[in-house]
CSV table of C-alpha atoms in Angstrom, one decimal:
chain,number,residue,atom,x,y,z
A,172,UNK,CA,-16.9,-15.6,4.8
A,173,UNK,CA,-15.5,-12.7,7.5
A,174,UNK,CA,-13.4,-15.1,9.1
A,175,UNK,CA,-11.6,-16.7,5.9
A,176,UNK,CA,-11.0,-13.3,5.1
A,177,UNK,CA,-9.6,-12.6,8.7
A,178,UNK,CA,-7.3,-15.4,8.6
A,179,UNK,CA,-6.5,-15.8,5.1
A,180,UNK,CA,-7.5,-19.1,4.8
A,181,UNK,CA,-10.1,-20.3,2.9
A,182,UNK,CA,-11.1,-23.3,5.6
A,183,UNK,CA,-11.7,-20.6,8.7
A,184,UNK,CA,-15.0,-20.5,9.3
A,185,UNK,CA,-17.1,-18.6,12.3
A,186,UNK,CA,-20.6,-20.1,13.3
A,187,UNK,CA,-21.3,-17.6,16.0
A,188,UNK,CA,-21.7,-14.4,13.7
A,189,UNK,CA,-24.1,-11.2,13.6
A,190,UNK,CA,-23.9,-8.1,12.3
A,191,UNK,CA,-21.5,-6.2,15.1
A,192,UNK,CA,-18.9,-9.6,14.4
A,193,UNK,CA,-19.2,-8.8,10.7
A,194,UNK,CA,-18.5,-5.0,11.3
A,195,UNK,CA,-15.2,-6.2,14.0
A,196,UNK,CA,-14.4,-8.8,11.1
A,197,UNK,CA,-13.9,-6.9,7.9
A,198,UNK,CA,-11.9,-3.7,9.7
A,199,UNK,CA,-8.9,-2.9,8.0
A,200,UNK,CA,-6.8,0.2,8.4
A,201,UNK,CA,-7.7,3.4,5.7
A,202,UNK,CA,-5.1,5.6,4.3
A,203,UNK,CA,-6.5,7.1,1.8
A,204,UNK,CA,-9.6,9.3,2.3
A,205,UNK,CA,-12.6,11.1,0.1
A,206,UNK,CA,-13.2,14.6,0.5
A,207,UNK,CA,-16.1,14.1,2.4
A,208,UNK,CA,-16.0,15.9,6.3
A,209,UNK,CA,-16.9,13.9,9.2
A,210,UNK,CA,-19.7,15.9,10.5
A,211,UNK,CA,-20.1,17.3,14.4
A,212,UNK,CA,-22.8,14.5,15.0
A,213,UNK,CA,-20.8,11.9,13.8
A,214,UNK,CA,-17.8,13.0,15.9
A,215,UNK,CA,-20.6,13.2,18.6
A,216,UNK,CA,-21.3,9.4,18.6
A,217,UNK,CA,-17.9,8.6,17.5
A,218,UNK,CA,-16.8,10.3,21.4
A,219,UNK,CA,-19.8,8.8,22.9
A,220,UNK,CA,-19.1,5.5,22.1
A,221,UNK,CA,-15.9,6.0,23.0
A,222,UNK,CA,-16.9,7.0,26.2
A,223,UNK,CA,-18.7,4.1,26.7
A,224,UNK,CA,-15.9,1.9,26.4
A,225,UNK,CA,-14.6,0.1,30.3
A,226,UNK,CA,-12.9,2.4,32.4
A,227,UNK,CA,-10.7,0.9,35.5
A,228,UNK,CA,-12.3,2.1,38.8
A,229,UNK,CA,-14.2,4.6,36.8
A,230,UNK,CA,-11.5,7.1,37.0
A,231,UNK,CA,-11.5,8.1,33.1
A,232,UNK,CA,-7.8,9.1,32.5
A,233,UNK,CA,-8.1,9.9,28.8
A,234,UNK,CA,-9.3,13.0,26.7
A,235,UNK,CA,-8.6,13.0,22.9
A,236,UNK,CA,-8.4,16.1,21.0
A,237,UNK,CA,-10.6,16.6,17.6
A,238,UNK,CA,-8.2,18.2,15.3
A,239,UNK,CA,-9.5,19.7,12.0
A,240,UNK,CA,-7.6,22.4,10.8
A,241,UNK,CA,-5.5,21.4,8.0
A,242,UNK,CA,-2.2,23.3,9.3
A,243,UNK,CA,-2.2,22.2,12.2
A,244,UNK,CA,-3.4,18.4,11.0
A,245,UNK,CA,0.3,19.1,8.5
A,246,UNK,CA,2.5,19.6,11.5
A,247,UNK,CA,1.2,16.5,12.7
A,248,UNK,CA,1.9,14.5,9.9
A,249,UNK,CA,5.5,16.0,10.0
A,250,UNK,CA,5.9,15.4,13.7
A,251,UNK,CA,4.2,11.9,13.1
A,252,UNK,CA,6.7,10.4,10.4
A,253,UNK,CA,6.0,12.4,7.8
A,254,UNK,CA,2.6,10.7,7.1
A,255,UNK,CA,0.7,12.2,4.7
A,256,UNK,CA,-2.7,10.7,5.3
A,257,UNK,CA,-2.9,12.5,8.7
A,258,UNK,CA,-2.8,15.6,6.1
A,259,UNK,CA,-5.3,14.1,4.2
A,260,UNK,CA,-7.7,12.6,6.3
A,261,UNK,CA,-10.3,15.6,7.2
A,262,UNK,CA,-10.4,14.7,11.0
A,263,UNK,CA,-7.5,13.3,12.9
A,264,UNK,CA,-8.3,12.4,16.7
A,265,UNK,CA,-5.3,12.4,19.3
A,266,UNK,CA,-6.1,10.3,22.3
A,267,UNK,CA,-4.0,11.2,25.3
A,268,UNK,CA,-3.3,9.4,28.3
A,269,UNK,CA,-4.8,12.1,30.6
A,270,UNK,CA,-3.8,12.1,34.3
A,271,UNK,CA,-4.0,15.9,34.6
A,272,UNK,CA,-7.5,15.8,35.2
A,273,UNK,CA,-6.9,14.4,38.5
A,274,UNK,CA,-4.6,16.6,39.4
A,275,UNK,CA,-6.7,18.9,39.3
A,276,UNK,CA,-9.2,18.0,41.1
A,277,UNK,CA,-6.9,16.7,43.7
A,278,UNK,CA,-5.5,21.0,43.8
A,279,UNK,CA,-9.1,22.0,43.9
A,280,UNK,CA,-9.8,19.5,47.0
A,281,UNK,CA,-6.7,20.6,48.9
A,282,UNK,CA,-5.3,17.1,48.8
A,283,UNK,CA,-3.0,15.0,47.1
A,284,UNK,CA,-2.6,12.0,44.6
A,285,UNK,CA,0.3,10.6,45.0
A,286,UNK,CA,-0.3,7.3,43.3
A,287,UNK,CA,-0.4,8.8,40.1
A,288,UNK,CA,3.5,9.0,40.2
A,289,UNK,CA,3.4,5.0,39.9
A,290,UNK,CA,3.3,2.6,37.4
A,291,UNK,CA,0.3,1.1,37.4
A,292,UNK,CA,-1.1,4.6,37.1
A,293,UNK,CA,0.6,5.4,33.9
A,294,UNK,CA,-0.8,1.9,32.5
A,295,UNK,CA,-4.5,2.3,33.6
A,296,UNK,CA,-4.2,5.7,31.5
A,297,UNK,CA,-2.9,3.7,28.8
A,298,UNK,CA,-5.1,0.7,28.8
A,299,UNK,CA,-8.5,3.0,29.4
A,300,UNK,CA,-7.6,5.1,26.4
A,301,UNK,CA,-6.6,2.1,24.5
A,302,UNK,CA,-10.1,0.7,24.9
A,303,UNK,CA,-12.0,4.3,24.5
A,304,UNK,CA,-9.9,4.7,21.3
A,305,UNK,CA,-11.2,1.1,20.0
A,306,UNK,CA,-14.6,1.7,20.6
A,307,UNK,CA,-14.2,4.9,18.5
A,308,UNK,CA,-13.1,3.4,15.7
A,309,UNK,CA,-16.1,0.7,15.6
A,310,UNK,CA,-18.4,3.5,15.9
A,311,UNK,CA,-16.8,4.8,13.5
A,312,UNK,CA,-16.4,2.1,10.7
A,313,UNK,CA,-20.4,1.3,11.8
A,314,UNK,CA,-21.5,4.9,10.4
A,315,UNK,CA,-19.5,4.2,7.1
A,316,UNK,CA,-16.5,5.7,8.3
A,317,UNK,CA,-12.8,4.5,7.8
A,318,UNK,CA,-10.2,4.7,10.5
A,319,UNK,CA,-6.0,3.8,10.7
A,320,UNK,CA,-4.5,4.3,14.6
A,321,UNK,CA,-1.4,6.0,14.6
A,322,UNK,CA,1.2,5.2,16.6
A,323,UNK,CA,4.1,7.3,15.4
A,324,UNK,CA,2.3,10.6,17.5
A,325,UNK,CA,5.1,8.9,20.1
A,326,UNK,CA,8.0,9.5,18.1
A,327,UNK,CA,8.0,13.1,19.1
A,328,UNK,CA,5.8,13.3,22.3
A,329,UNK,CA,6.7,16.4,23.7
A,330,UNK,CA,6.4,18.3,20.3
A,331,UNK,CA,2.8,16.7,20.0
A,332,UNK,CA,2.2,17.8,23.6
A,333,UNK,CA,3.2,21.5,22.6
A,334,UNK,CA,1.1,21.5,19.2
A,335,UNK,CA,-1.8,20.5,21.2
A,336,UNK,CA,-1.4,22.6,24.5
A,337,UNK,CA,-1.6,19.6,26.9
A,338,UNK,CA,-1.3,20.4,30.4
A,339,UNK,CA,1.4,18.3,32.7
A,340,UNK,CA,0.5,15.0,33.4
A,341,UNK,CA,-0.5,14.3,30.1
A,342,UNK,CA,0.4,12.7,26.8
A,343,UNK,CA,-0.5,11.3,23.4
A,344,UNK,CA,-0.7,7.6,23.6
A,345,UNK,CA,-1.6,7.5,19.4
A,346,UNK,CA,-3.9,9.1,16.9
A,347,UNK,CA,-6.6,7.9,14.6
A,348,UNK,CA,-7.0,9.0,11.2
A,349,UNK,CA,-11.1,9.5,10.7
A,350,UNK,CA,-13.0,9.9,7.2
A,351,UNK,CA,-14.2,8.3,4.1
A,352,UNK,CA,-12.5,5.4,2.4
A,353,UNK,CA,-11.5,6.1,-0.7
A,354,UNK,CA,-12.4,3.0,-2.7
A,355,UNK,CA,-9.6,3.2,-5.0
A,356,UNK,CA,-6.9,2.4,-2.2
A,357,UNK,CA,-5.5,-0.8,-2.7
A,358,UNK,CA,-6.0,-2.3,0.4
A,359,UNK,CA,-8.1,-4.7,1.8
A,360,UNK,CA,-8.7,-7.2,5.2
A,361,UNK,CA,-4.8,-8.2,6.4
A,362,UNK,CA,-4.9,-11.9,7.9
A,363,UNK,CA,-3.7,-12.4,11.3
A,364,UNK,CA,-2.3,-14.8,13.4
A,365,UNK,CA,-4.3,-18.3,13.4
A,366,UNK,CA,-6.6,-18.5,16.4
A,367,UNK,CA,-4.8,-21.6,17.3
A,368,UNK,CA,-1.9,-19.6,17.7
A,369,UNK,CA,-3.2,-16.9,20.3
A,370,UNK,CA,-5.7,-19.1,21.9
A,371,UNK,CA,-4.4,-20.7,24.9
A,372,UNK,CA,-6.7,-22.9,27.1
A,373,UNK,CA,-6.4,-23.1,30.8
A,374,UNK,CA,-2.3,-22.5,30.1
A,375,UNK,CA,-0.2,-21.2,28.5
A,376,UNK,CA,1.3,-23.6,25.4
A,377,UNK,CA,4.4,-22.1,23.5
A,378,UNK,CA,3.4,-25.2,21.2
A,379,UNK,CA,1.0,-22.8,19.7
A,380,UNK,CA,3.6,-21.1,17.9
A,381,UNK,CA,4.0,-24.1,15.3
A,382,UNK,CA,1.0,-22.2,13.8
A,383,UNK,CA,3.2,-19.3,12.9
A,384,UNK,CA,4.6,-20.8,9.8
A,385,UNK,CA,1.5,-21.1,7.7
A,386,UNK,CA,0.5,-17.9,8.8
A,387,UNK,CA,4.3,-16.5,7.4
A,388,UNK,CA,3.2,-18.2,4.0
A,389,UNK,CA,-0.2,-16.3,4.0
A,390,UNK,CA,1.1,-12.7,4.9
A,391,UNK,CA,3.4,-13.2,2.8
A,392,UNK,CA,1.4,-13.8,-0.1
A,393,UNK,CA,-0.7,-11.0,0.7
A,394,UNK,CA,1.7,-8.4,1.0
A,395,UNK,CA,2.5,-9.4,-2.0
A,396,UNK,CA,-0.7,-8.7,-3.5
A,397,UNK,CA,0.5,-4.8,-2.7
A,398,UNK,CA,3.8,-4.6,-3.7
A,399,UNK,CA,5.2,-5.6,-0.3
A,400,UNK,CA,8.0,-7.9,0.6
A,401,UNK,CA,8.4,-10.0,4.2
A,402,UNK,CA,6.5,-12.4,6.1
A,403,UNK,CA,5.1,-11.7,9.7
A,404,UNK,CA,8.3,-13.0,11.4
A,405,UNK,CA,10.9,-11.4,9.7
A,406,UNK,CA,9.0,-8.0,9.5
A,407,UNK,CA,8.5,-8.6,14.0
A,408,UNK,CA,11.9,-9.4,14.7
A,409,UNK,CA,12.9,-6.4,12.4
A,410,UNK,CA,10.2,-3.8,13.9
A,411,UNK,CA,11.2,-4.5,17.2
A,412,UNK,CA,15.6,-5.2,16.6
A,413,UNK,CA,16.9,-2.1,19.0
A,414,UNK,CA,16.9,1.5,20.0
A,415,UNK,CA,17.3,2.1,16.2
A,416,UNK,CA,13.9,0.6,14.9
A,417,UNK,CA,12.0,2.3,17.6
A,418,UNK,CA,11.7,6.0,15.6
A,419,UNK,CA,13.1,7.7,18.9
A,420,UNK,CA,10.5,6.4,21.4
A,421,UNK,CA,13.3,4.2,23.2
A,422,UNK,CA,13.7,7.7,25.1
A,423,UNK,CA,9.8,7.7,26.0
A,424,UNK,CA,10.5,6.7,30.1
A,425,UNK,CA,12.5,9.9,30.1
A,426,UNK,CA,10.4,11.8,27.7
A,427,UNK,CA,7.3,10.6,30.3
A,428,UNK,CA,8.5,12.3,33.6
A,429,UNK,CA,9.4,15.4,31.7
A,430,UNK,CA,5.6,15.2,30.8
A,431,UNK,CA,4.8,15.1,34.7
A,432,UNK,CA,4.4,10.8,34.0
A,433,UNK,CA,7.1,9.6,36.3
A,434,UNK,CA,5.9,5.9,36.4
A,435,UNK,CA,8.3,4.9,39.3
């Protein structure tokens, strides 16, 4: 059953299912990848769906650039952590947080946007390509297609904005590694969090976290499965210790304004 597999536990069960909560239910992040290209119509409907993803006020602060060629897809994996399936993979999408658009429609008008220097600006151009980006990667897993987000594109921001010629105003918020699975990767569905432990009704109850244990015992065992030592907890509390588990991006406010992102 999708959800036992979601949850690692045998007893989870999902009565409301179809074939789009299958698809959402058996993702799991690919690092290893055929030789097979991604071709221009796929990346079509890949974009498409993306662009059909929410949007606050309609104001569509994201792009993402299509990167194919393998030198440049290399610097990337240097700049991103060394990792070599952004090599590998034969398309690798960086989704920026795009507020130069605006800015240029606001020089072209004459007038100016001054709100974009806030905040809540800087997080609606998170959160909108957050969503595009998700919607790309079930279109993506729906045409047989595997897909890992990449996060560490934030390690060297400015670097990634120089590779890729962004204009001010902009930034990579993460990547996503696009292309066949390769079958023989030993991978498969990692279990998360109970639902009891996430779902909250009417309130907020902190008591939820007494399901956190028995999820511990499950990661644990399935790391396991691949080599892999840790539970959930222990590998949390050591991902986010200090400054110096962050990979450099606990200099990302700075890194932001220097981008033309003041959030203030």
């Amino acid at each position: 059953m999708p959800a036992a597999a979601r949850y690692g536990d045998p007893a989870a069960k999902l009565d409301a299912i179809n074939d789009v909560l299958r698809l959402q239910l058996a993702h799991r992040s690919v690092r290893r990848f055929g030789p097979r290209d991604v071709s221009d119509d796929e990346l079509a409907a890949i974009v498409t769906a993306a662009q059909s993803a929410s949007t606050s006020s309609n104001l569509q602060v994201w792009s993402v650039v299509a990167v194919r060629d393998p030198q440049r897809r290399a610097r990337l994996a240097a700049l991103a952590g060394n990792q070599a399936f952004i090599a590998q993979a034969p398309l690798f999408l960086v989704w920026i947080a795009d507020l130069s658009r605006v800015h240029r429609l606001a020089e072209r008008a004459g007038t100016q946007v001054g709100a974009v220097e806030y905040l809540e600006t800087t997080i609606v151009g998170f959160v909108d390509t957050a969503l595009a980006a998700q919607n790309a990667a079930v279109a993506a897993e729906s045409l047989g297609l595997g897909t890992v987000f990449v996060g560490a594109v934030r390690n060297r921001p400015e670097e990634i904005a120089a590779e890729l010629g962004l204009p001010p105003h902009a930034v990579a918020a993460f990547g996503l590694a696009v292309g066949t699975p390769d079958p023989t990767e030993a991978a498969d569905v990692k279990p998360r969090l109970p639902r009891e432990a996430v779902l909250h009704r009417e309130r907020y109850d902190v008591a939820a976290d007494a399901h956190i244990p028995a999820y511990d015992v499950r990661l644990s065992a399935y790391n396991a499965r691949f080599g892999l030592d840790g539970n959930w907890s222990d590998r949390a509390l050591s991902r986010l210790a200090g400054p110096d588990s962050m990979a450099g991006r606990h200099r990302l406010r700075e890194i932001l304004e220097r981008l033309g992102l003041p959030s203030r």
